[in-house]
XYZ file of C-alpha atoms in Angstrom:
747
model
C 33.386 -52.185 -0.039
C 30.249 -54.516 0.423
C 29.334 -57.061 -2.414
C 26.305 -59.035 -2.251
C 27.178 -63.163 -2.311
C 24.231 -65.358 -1.836
C 23.030 -63.265 0.809
C 26.342 -63.018 2.409
C 28.543 -59.806 1.873
C 32.570 -59.887 2.230
C 33.674 -56.318 3.014
C 37.158 -54.808 3.893
C 37.878 -51.912 5.652
C 39.078 -48.884 3.733
C 42.499 -48.901 1.894
C 45.439 -46.882 3.169
C 47.241 -44.734 0.402
C 49.779 -46.829 -1.398
C 48.273 -50.212 -0.431
C 46.017 -51.176 -3.268
C 49.090 -52.151 -5.071
C 50.260 -54.224 -2.688
C 47.259 -55.990 -1.711
C 46.332 -56.998 -5.363
C 50.041 -58.663 -5.293
C 48.992 -60.751 -2.586
C 45.274 -61.891 -3.848
C 46.083 -63.204 -6.992
C 43.283 -65.705 -6.703
C 40.405 -63.100 -6.099
C 38.009 -62.621 -8.347
C 37.052 -59.179 -9.611
C 33.877 -60.297 -11.003
C 32.797 -60.577 -6.995
C 34.690 -56.949 -6.342
C 35.895 -58.069 -3.200
C 38.909 -56.876 -1.746
C 41.193 -58.707 0.678
C 41.046 -57.958 4.564
C 43.957 -59.908 6.248
C 45.955 -62.466 4.663
C 47.002 -64.514 7.492
C 45.569 -65.724 10.313
C 41.831 -67.678 10.073
C 39.391 -66.441 12.316
C 36.723 -68.298 14.218
C 33.494 -67.030 14.542
C 29.691 -67.673 13.192
C 28.618 -70.877 12.245
C 26.284 -72.737 10.178
C 25.413 -76.501 9.708
C 22.168 -77.752 7.620
C 21.366 -77.291 3.865
C 18.931 -74.164 3.043
C 17.630 -73.892 -0.484
C 18.183 -71.117 -2.046
C 18.568 -67.734 -0.435
C 21.388 -67.040 2.402
C 24.708 -66.346 1.465
C 24.062 -67.363 -2.427
C 21.717 -65.054 -3.810
C 43.941 -102.053 -31.876
C 47.041 -101.738 -33.627
C 49.267 -103.392 -36.440
C 52.941 -103.843 -37.251
C 53.820 -102.053 -40.267
C 54.837 -104.700 -43.052
C 58.548 -104.234 -44.523
C 59.200 -104.620 -48.038
C 58.744 -108.306 -49.670
C 60.777 -109.133 -52.430
C 60.710 -112.276 -54.797
C 61.158 -113.155 -58.453
C 64.088 -111.353 -60.143
C 64.568 -108.696 -57.499
C 65.657 -111.692 -54.897
C 67.711 -113.139 -57.777
C 69.704 -109.796 -57.935
C 70.199 -109.576 -54.327
C 71.991 -113.216 -55.035
C 73.997 -111.703 -57.435
C 75.020 -108.871 -55.094
C 76.198 -111.159 -52.273
C 78.330 -113.116 -55.140
C 80.267 -109.685 -55.878
C 82.492 -108.877 -52.933
C 82.477 -107.873 -49.163
C 81.838 -104.074 -50.425
C 78.503 -105.035 -52.063
C 77.710 -107.509 -49.036
C 78.256 -104.419 -46.736
C 76.252 -102.096 -48.612
C 73.276 -104.590 -48.940
C 73.598 -105.053 -44.922
C 73.174 -101.598 -44.580
C 70.205 -100.872 -46.312
C 68.611 -103.911 -44.926
C 69.244 -102.437 -41.668
C 68.135 -98.641 -42.637
C 64.760 -100.386 -43.775
C 64.637 -102.050 -40.655
C 64.939 -99.435 -38.228
C 62.536 -97.222 -40.151
C 59.966 -99.864 -39.882
C 60.392 -99.977 -36.586
C 60.494 -96.563 -35.583
C 57.359 -96.349 -37.727
C 55.521 -99.086 -35.429
C 57.072 -97.536 -31.942
C 55.913 -93.954 -33.089
C 52.439 -95.222 -33.769
C 52.490 -97.134 -30.382
C 53.935 -94.194 -28.344
C 51.043 -91.940 -30.095
C 48.306 -94.290 -29.224
C 49.654 -94.175 -25.523
C 49.998 -90.931 -25.144
C 46.434 -90.386 -26.768
C 45.043 -92.566 -24.120
C 46.453 -91.036 -21.557
C 45.449 -87.395 -22.327
C 41.958 -88.477 -22.344
C 42.549 -90.222 -19.242
C 43.915 -86.756 -17.694
C 41.050 -84.970 -19.443
C 38.359 -87.286 -17.627
C 40.264 -86.777 -14.447
C 40.152 -83.187 -14.839
C 36.668 -82.829 -15.705
C 35.583 -85.107 -12.770
C 37.825 -83.186 -10.452
C 35.699 -79.503 -11.834
C 32.282 -81.434 -11.438
C 32.768 -82.321 -7.696
C 34.502 -79.310 -6.500
C 31.850 -77.319 -8.166
C 28.765 -79.263 -6.328
C 30.319 -79.385 -3.185
C 30.870 -75.596 -3.351
C 26.961 -75.224 -4.463
C 25.795 -77.191 -1.763
C 27.741 -75.431 1.068
C 28.814 -72.210 -0.126
C 32.102 -73.402 1.372
C 34.539 -70.700 0.615
C 31.915 -68.068 2.494
C 32.257 -70.632 5.465
C 34.312 -68.964 8.688
C 36.474 -71.512 10.336
C 33.865 -72.722 12.989
C 31.123 -73.083 10.074
C 33.574 -75.259 7.930
C 34.002 -77.701 11.067
C 30.451 -77.838 11.579
C 30.085 -78.674 8.128
C 31.623 -82.086 8.734
C 28.961 -83.661 10.875
C 29.005 -87.168 12.414
C 31.729 -89.199 11.812
C 33.350 -86.424 9.142
C 34.139 -83.834 12.022
C 35.548 -86.719 14.443
C 37.823 -87.678 11.469
C 38.692 -84.155 10.919
C 39.561 -83.118 14.640
C 42.874 -85.651 14.478
C 43.985 -83.792 11.040
C 43.482 -80.140 13.209
C 45.343 -81.841 16.149
C 48.364 -82.527 14.037
C 48.416 -79.437 12.195
C 47.710 -77.323 15.346
C 50.653 -78.987 17.360
C 53.755 -77.800 18.026
C 55.231 -80.561 15.732
C 54.405 -82.988 13.302
C 55.388 -85.810 15.490
C 54.031 -84.460 18.656
C 50.831 -84.221 16.948
C 51.099 -87.817 15.912
C 51.975 -88.638 19.635
C 48.705 -86.984 20.752
C 46.394 -88.855 18.254
C 48.054 -91.820 19.673
C 47.614 -91.195 23.102
C 44.184 -89.499 22.991
C 42.465 -88.377 26.275
C 39.383 -86.661 24.347
C 37.404 -89.138 22.645
C 36.579 -91.851 24.911
C 37.046 -90.153 28.810
C 38.631 -91.279 30.567
C 40.304 -93.762 28.285
C 43.201 -93.162 26.711
C 43.091 -94.985 22.807
C 45.492 -95.069 20.261
C 43.119 -93.813 17.454
C 45.643 -94.696 14.624
C 44.533 -98.383 15.976
C 40.982 -97.934 16.170
C 39.672 -95.258 13.206
C 41.850 -95.620 10.253
C 43.653 -92.430 10.415
C 46.552 -92.674 7.774
C 44.958 -90.212 5.511
C 44.943 -87.433 8.099
C 48.432 -88.407 9.133
C 49.731 -87.745 5.365
C 47.353 -84.673 4.763
C 48.722 -83.005 7.894
C 52.145 -83.774 7.238
C 51.507 -82.146 3.410
C 50.110 -79.397 4.922
C 52.910 -78.661 7.490
C 55.061 -78.886 4.646
C 53.296 -76.692 2.328
C 52.675 -73.836 4.629
C 56.213 -74.091 6.344
C 57.950 -74.041 2.319
C 55.533 -71.047 1.544
C 56.410 -68.979 4.800
C 59.946 -69.386 3.936
C 59.454 -68.195 0.579
C 57.156 -65.719 1.715
C 54.257 -66.499 -0.712
C 50.571 -65.840 0.662
C 48.898 -68.876 0.705
C 45.255 -68.025 1.866
C 43.361 -64.658 1.624
C 41.007 -63.624 4.170
C 37.869 -61.672 4.421
C 35.506 -60.006 6.390
C 31.994 -61.519 5.785
C 28.692 -59.764 6.429
C 25.991 -62.611 7.426
C 23.126 -60.594 7.464
C 19.765 -61.011 9.484
C 21.223 -59.252 12.317
C 24.202 -61.778 12.554
C 27.832 -60.552 13.593
C 30.287 -60.568 10.705
C 32.899 -63.806 10.839
C 36.072 -63.607 8.900
C 36.688 -66.462 5.669
C 39.498 -67.553 4.379
C 40.387 -68.696 0.816
C 43.522 -70.614 -0.320
C 45.342 -73.817 0.145
C 46.551 -72.132 3.382
C 43.373 -72.881 5.071
C 43.101 -76.306 6.835
C 39.736 -77.299 5.359
C 40.150 -75.788 1.845
C 43.273 -77.847 1.889
C 41.575 -81.043 3.382
C 38.807 -81.186 1.072
C 40.944 -79.914 -2.297
C 43.291 -82.919 -2.016
C 39.867 -85.097 -1.497
C 38.518 -83.831 -4.862
C 42.246 -84.239 -6.154
C 42.303 -88.025 -5.529
C 38.941 -88.736 -6.737
C 39.722 -86.965 -9.925
C 42.474 -89.180 -10.410
C 40.127 -92.177 -9.677
C 38.053 -90.968 -12.892
C 41.511 -91.169 -14.964
C 41.863 -94.844 -13.892
C 38.177 -95.249 -14.560
C 39.047 -94.305 -17.954
C 42.389 -96.705 -18.290
C 40.548 -99.299 -16.586
C 37.524 -99.249 -19.418
C 39.824 -98.838 -21.856
C 42.049 -101.720 -20.956
C 39.246 -104.221 -20.445
C 37.309 -103.667 -23.709
C 40.737 -103.051 -25.492
C 39.372 -99.860 -27.183
C 39.628 -96.173 -25.992
C 35.686 -96.299 -26.836
C 35.168 -98.676 -24.063
C 36.738 -96.034 -21.446
C 34.925 -93.284 -23.006
C 31.689 -95.401 -22.229
C 32.974 -96.085 -18.864
C 33.169 -92.371 -17.874
C 30.154 -91.039 -19.447
C 28.019 -93.864 -17.856
C 29.601 -93.179 -14.349
C 28.622 -89.110 -14.847
C 25.316 -89.833 -15.955
C 24.996 -92.033 -12.583
C 26.953 -89.903 -10.545
C 24.992 -89.449 -7.964
C 24.294 -93.607 -7.312
C 28.268 -94.216 -7.805
C 30.021 -91.647 -5.087
C 29.193 -89.234 -2.012
C 32.387 -87.739 -1.840
C 30.749 -84.349 -3.399
C 28.487 -84.299 -0.011
C 30.684 -85.891 2.268
C 34.508 -85.571 1.347
C 36.161 -86.611 4.650
C 34.060 -90.062 4.955
C 36.869 -93.035 4.634
C 35.443 -94.082 1.324
C 36.436 -90.982 -0.414
C 40.313 -91.802 0.407
C 39.979 -95.345 -0.020
C 37.888 -96.018 -3.098
C 39.998 -94.917 -6.015
C 42.879 -97.233 -4.678
C 40.091 -100.441 -5.106
C 39.964 -98.960 -8.644
C 43.550 -99.097 -9.219
C 43.624 -102.228 -7.505
C 41.159 -103.816 -9.722
C 42.576 -102.877 -12.769
C 46.302 -104.394 -11.829
C 44.279 -107.637 -10.886
C 42.652 -107.577 -14.410
C 45.814 -107.511 -15.804
C 47.238 -110.133 -13.527
C 44.527 -112.435 -14.973
C 45.172 -111.441 -18.551
C 49.055 -112.418 -18.891
C 49.938 -115.713 -19.181
C 52.310 -115.690 -16.306
C 52.636 -113.230 -13.074
C 55.572 -111.035 -12.719
C 57.071 -110.011 -9.163
C 56.414 -106.233 -10.353
C 52.460 -107.046 -10.738
C 52.224 -108.827 -7.472
C 54.241 -105.919 -5.555
C 51.872 -103.428 -7.243
C 48.861 -105.476 -6.491
C 50.059 -105.872 -2.467
C 50.850 -101.947 -2.439
C 47.281 -101.202 -3.738
C 45.743 -103.345 -1.406
C 47.445 -101.755 1.413
C 46.427 -98.156 0.461
C 42.743 -99.892 0.084
C 42.555 -101.679 3.532
C 44.671 -98.651 5.772
C 42.124 -95.834 5.017
C 38.656 -97.780 5.468
C 37.789 -100.219 8.151
C 34.747 -101.548 5.482
C 37.848 -102.504 2.547
C 38.371 -106.208 4.230
C 34.612 -107.122 3.410
C 35.209 -105.715 -0.100
C 38.311 -107.820 -0.531
C 36.189 -111.071 0.237
C 34.071 -110.957 -2.255
C 36.912 -110.415 -4.263
C 39.076 -113.672 -3.288
C 35.540 -115.383 -3.236
C 35.071 -114.276 -6.603
C 38.406 -115.358 -7.716
C 38.029 -119.178 -5.957
C 34.739 -119.739 -8.051
C 37.049 -118.688 -11.473
C 39.802 -120.951 -10.412
C 37.362 -124.115 -9.627
C 35.574 -123.551 -12.646
C 38.982 -123.700 -14.558
C 39.364 -120.373 -16.096
C 42.638 -119.673 -14.192
C 44.963 -121.980 -12.794
C 45.378 -122.268 -9.399
C 49.121 -121.392 -9.245
C 48.096 -117.779 -10.416
C 45.547 -117.776 -7.666
C 47.863 -118.904 -4.892
C 50.298 -116.028 -5.679
C 47.292 -113.633 -5.625
C 46.502 -114.840 -2.342
C 50.378 -114.613 -0.948
C 49.624 -110.870 -2.474
C 46.829 -110.459 -0.193
C 48.153 -112.220 3.029
C 51.289 -109.781 2.718
C 49.289 -106.446 2.683
C 47.204 -107.918 5.206
C 50.156 -108.338 7.353
C 51.410 -105.094 6.860
C 48.040 -103.256 7.596
C 47.788 -105.405 10.583
C 51.689 -103.958 11.700
C 50.719 -100.583 10.485
C 47.677 -100.408 12.416
C 49.410 -101.301 15.884
C 48.445 -105.028 15.885
C 44.567 -104.216 15.358
C 42.934 -107.416 15.783
C 39.987 -107.334 13.762
C 41.944 -107.589 10.490
C 43.383 -111.010 11.778
C 39.788 -112.310 13.122
C 38.297 -111.059 10.020
C 35.997 -113.450 7.319
C 38.474 -111.980 5.135
C 41.774 -113.222 6.799
C 39.911 -116.608 7.402
C 39.044 -116.815 3.695
C 42.861 -116.203 2.531
C 43.853 -119.259 4.662
C 40.933 -121.614 3.977
C 41.258 -121.384 -0.006
C 45.167 -121.520 -0.094
C 44.518 -125.031 1.923
C 41.745 -125.868 -0.410
C 44.299 -125.339 -3.511
C 46.940 -127.011 -2.099
C 44.875 -130.084 -0.301
C 42.231 -130.422 -3.207
C 44.142 -132.393 -5.843
C 45.596 -134.781 -3.593
C 42.284 -135.619 -1.691
C 39.710 -135.121 -4.862
C 41.917 -136.828 -7.941
C 39.194 -135.628 -10.938
C 39.202 -133.211 -13.506
C 38.338 -129.563 -13.473
C 35.163 -129.032 -14.437
C 33.513 -131.486 -12.622
C 30.449 -129.952 -11.026
C 30.119 -131.880 -8.200
C 33.821 -131.326 -7.359
C 32.740 -127.268 -7.581
C 30.242 -127.977 -4.839
C 32.382 -129.878 -2.900
C 34.989 -127.071 -2.582
C 32.612 -124.359 -2.340
C 30.736 -125.532 0.435
C 34.252 -126.308 2.222
C 34.997 -122.558 1.640
C 32.014 -121.496 3.271
C 32.326 -123.825 6.338
C 35.754 -123.297 6.718
C 35.804 -119.768 6.779
C 33.193 -119.293 9.058
C 34.517 -121.725 11.469
C 38.104 -120.625 11.295
C 36.560 -116.855 11.864
C 34.544 -117.994 14.838
C 37.600 -119.651 16.346
C 39.985 -116.699 16.078
C 37.215 -114.081 17.471
C 36.975 -116.689 20.084
C 40.689 -116.860 20.894
C 41.333 -113.054 20.783
C 38.015 -112.156 22.225
C 37.022 -110.092 19.497
C 32.901 -108.820 19.391
C 33.754 -105.676 17.492
C 32.266 -106.832 14.130
C 29.723 -109.181 15.994
C 26.839 -106.600 14.982
C 27.268 -107.185 11.235
C 25.827 -110.710 11.847
C 23.322 -108.826 13.558
C 22.407 -106.964 10.568
C 22.219 -109.547 8.456
C 20.046 -111.539 10.573
C 17.331 -108.680 10.608
C 17.313 -108.640 6.865
C 16.175 -112.749 6.752
C 14.939 -113.070 10.245
C 13.588 -110.224 11.560
C 16.023 -109.888 13.871
C 16.029 -106.698 16.497
C 17.985 -105.256 19.109
C 19.116 -101.700 20.160
C 22.766 -101.992 18.173
C 20.825 -103.332 15.111
C 17.718 -100.726 14.930
C 20.610 -97.829 15.258
C 21.682 -99.161 11.883
C 18.775 -100.459 10.074
C 16.596 -97.192 10.908
C 19.106 -95.492 8.790
C 17.575 -95.350 4.985
C 21.373 -95.998 3.647
C 21.170 -99.452 5.532
C 17.884 -100.224 4.089
C 17.021 -102.740 1.366
C 17.465 -101.538 -2.168
C 14.602 -99.724 -4.516
C 12.827 -102.427 -6.476
C 13.370 -100.337 -9.574
C 16.937 -100.875 -9.088
C 16.777 -104.711 -8.154
C 15.223 -105.279 -11.339
C 17.834 -103.281 -13.534
C 20.584 -105.516 -11.785
C 18.324 -108.686 -12.425
C 18.366 -107.631 -15.954
C 22.161 -106.778 -16.384
C 23.035 -110.361 -14.537
C 20.686 -112.087 -16.911
C 22.334 -110.326 -19.807
C 25.739 -111.246 -18.428
C 24.808 -115.132 -17.802
C 24.170 -115.046 -21.648
C 27.190 -113.942 -22.914
C 28.765 -116.974 -20.708
C 26.111 -119.130 -22.255
C 27.085 -118.418 -25.759
C 30.761 -118.826 -24.479
C 32.188 -115.618 -25.462
C 34.011 -115.563 -21.656
C 36.909 -116.982 -22.911
C 39.251 -115.613 -20.525
C 39.356 -115.507 -16.721
C 39.133 -112.049 -16.423
C 35.764 -111.484 -17.736
C 34.293 -114.212 -15.843
C 36.043 -112.776 -12.826
C 34.455 -109.136 -13.450
C 30.825 -110.872 -13.674
C 31.144 -112.916 -10.471
C 32.234 -109.710 -9.004
C 29.332 -107.663 -10.228
C 27.056 -110.810 -8.771
C 28.585 -110.267 -5.129
C 28.158 -106.555 -5.452
C 24.667 -106.791 -6.531
C 24.039 -109.193 -3.435
C 25.726 -106.586 -1.345
C 23.697 -103.652 -2.615
C 20.411 -105.267 -2.527
C 21.139 -105.944 1.149
C 22.214 -102.619 1.972
C 21.544 -100.010 -0.037
C 24.178 -97.745 0.632
C 26.628 -100.329 -0.884
C 25.640 -99.181 -4.534
C 28.882 -97.480 -4.150
C 30.009 -100.668 -5.491
C 27.997 -102.003 -7.660
C 26.858 -98.898 -9.562
C 30.891 -98.005 -10.686
C 31.178 -101.714 -11.363
C 28.411 -101.486 -14.232
C 29.728 -98.692 -15.500
C 33.245 -100.745 -15.902
C 31.258 -103.582 -17.440
C 29.516 -101.485 -19.584
C 32.818 -101.040 -21.622
C 32.316 -104.293 -22.962
C 29.915 -103.447 -25.608
C 33.151 -102.138 -27.484
C 34.547 -105.469 -26.805
C 35.775 -107.398 -29.896
C 36.059 -110.371 -28.028
C 32.595 -110.636 -27.372
C 30.536 -108.740 -30.331
C 33.279 -109.183 -33.179
C 30.562 -111.139 -34.729
C 28.250 -108.104 -34.569
C 30.598 -105.688 -35.742
C 31.077 -107.455 -39.247
C 27.254 -106.331 -39.862
C 27.370 -102.727 -37.742
C 29.861 -100.350 -37.190
C 31.104 -100.431 -33.679
C 30.831 -96.724 -33.212
C 27.663 -95.957 -34.870
C 26.298 -98.712 -32.305
C 28.241 -97.121 -29.227
C 27.178 -93.742 -29.916
C 23.501 -94.786 -30.795
C 23.437 -96.257 -27.118
C 25.456 -93.315 -25.544
C 22.695 -91.058 -27.350
C 19.834 -92.759 -25.764
C 21.480 -92.865 -22.471
C 22.412 -88.930 -22.750
C 18.626 -88.342 -22.366
C 18.175 -89.655 -18.708
C 21.892 -88.756 -18.318
C 21.677 -85.280 -18.778
C 18.297 -84.851 -16.567
C 20.337 -86.522 -13.550
C 23.419 -84.035 -14.084
C 20.981 -80.898 -14.258
C 19.391 -82.001 -11.265
C 22.846 -82.082 -9.558
C 23.833 -78.897 -10.770
C 20.681 -77.253 -9.445
C 21.359 -77.969 -5.945
C 22.111 -74.574 -4.723
C 22.305 -74.553 -0.904
C 23.938 -73.062 2.016
C 25.163 -75.235 5.269
C 24.166 -73.385 7.955
C 23.062 -74.595 11.610
C 22.578 -71.564 14.032
C 21.506 -73.260 16.946
C 24.472 -75.833 17.367
C 26.813 -72.569 16.445
C 24.784 -70.762 19.702
C 25.526 -74.478 21.559
C 29.255 -74.451 20.807
C 29.915 -70.905 21.630
C 28.319 -71.358 24.726
C 30.306 -74.015 25.490
C 33.588 -72.664 24.900
C 32.633 -69.551 26.835
C 30.765 -70.970 30.026
C 32.680 -74.515 30.733
C 35.724 -75.583 31.818
C 38.453 -77.123 29.499
C 38.270 -80.338 31.347
C 34.416 -80.362 31.250
C 32.816 -83.976 29.982
C 29.979 -84.031 27.790
C 27.764 -86.997 26.527
C 24.985 -86.692 24.060
C 24.165 -87.588 20.336
C 26.803 -89.389 18.194
C 26.859 -86.548 15.474
C 26.621 -83.692 18.006
C 29.646 -84.972 19.770
C 31.912 -85.118 17.076
C 31.313 -81.724 16.457
C 31.837 -80.760 20.558
C 35.102 -82.265 20.072
C 36.433 -80.950 17.157
C 35.449 -77.279 17.658
C 35.314 -77.068 21.619
C 38.180 -79.579 22.589
C 36.273 -80.975 25.157
C 36.312 -84.575 26.507
C 33.046 -86.816 24.990
C 32.281 -90.229 26.360
C 30.492 -91.434 22.733
C 31.450 -90.704 19.315
C 30.082 -91.693 15.784
C 32.287 -94.730 15.101
C 30.208 -97.441 16.289
C 32.290 -100.577 14.890
C 33.948 -100.970 18.340
C 31.958 -103.300 21.126
C 33.030 -101.069 23.938
C 32.063 -97.855 22.248
C 28.431 -99.494 21.461
C 27.699 -100.387 24.785
C 29.143 -96.557 26.276
C 26.393 -95.270 23.351
C 23.432 -97.502 24.685
C 24.258 -96.131 28.442
C 24.175 -92.535 26.784
C 21.144 -92.857 24.494
C 19.006 -94.045 27.639
C 18.235 -90.631 28.187
C 15.507 -91.299 25.652
C 14.410 -94.408 27.326
C 11.620 -94.867 29.467
C 13.963 -95.821 32.364
C 13.620 -93.683 35.548
C 15.995 -90.301 35.828
C 17.818 -91.604 38.782
C 18.844 -94.877 36.898
C 20.011 -92.846 33.935
C 21.778 -90.179 36.153
C 23.942 -93.020 37.856
C 24.806 -94.680 35.217
C 26.062 -91.280 33.177
C 27.963 -90.473 36.560
C 29.874 -93.784 36.143
C 31.104 -92.745 32.665
C 32.086 -89.473 34.249
C 29.782 -86.911 32.281
C 29.489 -83.787 33.691
C 26.926 -82.070 31.088
C 24.117 -84.088 28.528
C 23.276 -82.220 25.440
C 19.927 -83.462 24.842
C 18.022 -83.119 21.449
C 14.563 -82.970 21.688
C 14.104 -83.851 18.044
C 15.460 -87.165 18.754
C 12.947 -87.905 21.370
C 10.163 -87.232 18.869
C 11.238 -87.766 15.301
C 10.368 -90.788 13.453
C 11.890 -91.797 10.060
C 9.506 -94.786 9.848
C 7.288 -96.835 12.598
C 9.194 -98.456 15.172
C 12.439 -96.048 14.548
C 11.964 -93.193 16.831
C 14.197 -93.445 20.069
C 11.577 -94.607 22.826
C 10.414 -97.226 20.191
C 13.893 -98.437 19.590
C 14.337 -99.081 23.449
C 11.194 -100.356 23.764
C 12.694 -103.401 22.025
C 15.620 -103.387 24.352
C 13.999 -102.568 27.442
C 10.182 -103.974 27.301
C 9.890 -103.784 31.112
C 9.514 -100.303 30.928
C 7.176 -100.100 27.804
C 4.312 -97.636 27.913
C 5.900 -94.892 30.272
C 6.828 -91.721 29.026
C 9.940 -91.275 27.307
C 12.686 -89.244 29.991
C 13.418 -87.073 27.369
C 10.015 -85.931 27.419
C 10.080 -85.078 31.156
C 13.283 -83.259 30.773
C 12.158 -81.086 28.282
C 9.604 -80.053 30.830
C 11.740 -80.068 34.074
C 14.860 -81.576 34.642
C 14.975 -81.158 38.272
C 16.079 -82.780 40.340
C 18.345 -85.162 38.993
C 19.659 -82.703 36.260
C 20.038 -78.668 36.125
C 19.055 -77.284 32.568
C 21.976 -74.403 32.312
C 21.180 -73.859 28.228
C 18.535 -74.285 25.879
C 17.755 -73.037 22.762
C 15.090 -74.313 19.609
C 17.448 -77.290 19.236
C 19.470 -78.021 22.298
C 19.184 -78.256 26.059
C 22.190 -78.793 28.245
C 21.531 -80.693 31.158
C 24.341 -80.170 34.261
C 24.592 -83.189 36.358
C 25.008 -82.348 39.766
C 27.636 -84.262 42.051
C 26.264 -86.947 44.452
């Protein structure tokens, strides 16, 4: 039976007598409205491919303590009379008082419990709603349920495919531990080097998910429960049919399902966070609605699920909630510090950028401390938790030296030293401004100096490009690596309209502080953290990921009696809040409709042809080089060795990539070939689009090379020459509309 589904049809062969009931039991997830019948509930197939979005077409077609009875006058005299009448009357009176006390306490506990359960229920509801939202957007964008195994792998482009490849390695290994051993001794990613990818690439999420997947499939197989249903998909357009599998038994479906569940949990945390910070469930509602109304500015998980932020950011929300609790309570208990430490670890392990976010956090905490809103002993305990979590991550990442040589680690040490020695050296009152300036300058100078010295001692230059990116923002510094970042739109400055909105928000935050309504350290901390996120987002637009959700959290404060109690005597808080939300809904609903209207299909037929040609026509040990996004797909889908990849945070890898990208320079072909042979490359994948595409002036690959290699400026780019005739230094062995494979003959 063939059923149209966005241009693709899923079909199955005719059923034999007696098979229909059996297959219906095996496919409980099949939707009758799709009219599909299962094809083969078991192994996943390879075949077909797609990798770019196409519009339309395709296969889509506050609480109080109840008061107890209060007695006075004659009634009270009566009680004194009873007390003088003997033990029995005294016992009766005590029993009555005990009963009243129990009833009163029970009523209070019941009320408290009902409030807690209501908050919990609303948080779960928000989480489920967000899970449904991002799952739907992802499916609408890619039609993921109808993709073959190869197509789903191609959908994980650039570094997403690199990360997913390690998940695939572990689940396909003979055992879990042999798979872990394989990624700890990886020979394919940076040929001919053998690297520990757990140390380099923050891959613990893939390790955990692979263990869960293997456990799930093993248990289901033991119980005899099918984990996936496979279909034959007719792709149309003269393309061969492919097999598509649905269900958690499909590795890619399991992988993205867990990511979306985690980010649903994140929305539950946002509701609890907004409720706790504002002291009202209405504040939690405001936070959640603000997040949804600005969803495209708050997260990218629905478009790029395998990115590190998808695993890491939910734990930052948890960490900030725990930190808010610690700042609000008068004294810290051990359990809170342990929770803070654990959430730090879960935030840092999956994402190499987490250390920079935590740097802004402890800088904000230090500013709150020197202004006198929290005492130094509390900050010292918080810093101790950070140090422990940093050490644990250093160990779990097999001694990744970037953690110990980071600005974050240096700042922890410097702030601890200032808190210890400043009271002894600067004998003064806490709130003198000149002391703030001295301590602030000591922190800045000490952090930069210590970072430089530790990097020098350990010989680490992996994060040197970050300083160069900042230099490019202020003084126009340019080099090859910097331009590779700054030419991307997400690393550009933020839009002027967004900057105006940020300045408006910060000015109002400053006004509240001037009105002395920030009487607690956690509110001052959140204001300073907002300022830090604003600076980051203005410099690098991609970092709106931190700013916009934090603005949603700060929006919950409109429901805070601490800040707006004076206003709530005049206006009902619910009336005011709902009026504001009604105004927000106008623009917010339009944003949501824009997302819901995205209907596309992931398709990249040229890359499908390329990958299938590689699988059939090259040896398993053939070494490939090319553009970073394409190399991730080659490694993932063909398991061929590659010499460069999209994880650009390693100094050695950046040097390799520069050699590989010299094909798009104006250097002589003989020199480029010689450099590629030194890397051990057998095949080079040339993409003509990189040779001619230009996002903005100065950002095409030949123009980037003009900055790096001015001696050859003005010559014809080598990629252009190779597109016409690759001989005698290279041999063209494959060519289609997007890709050209150049074989490098042995000398």
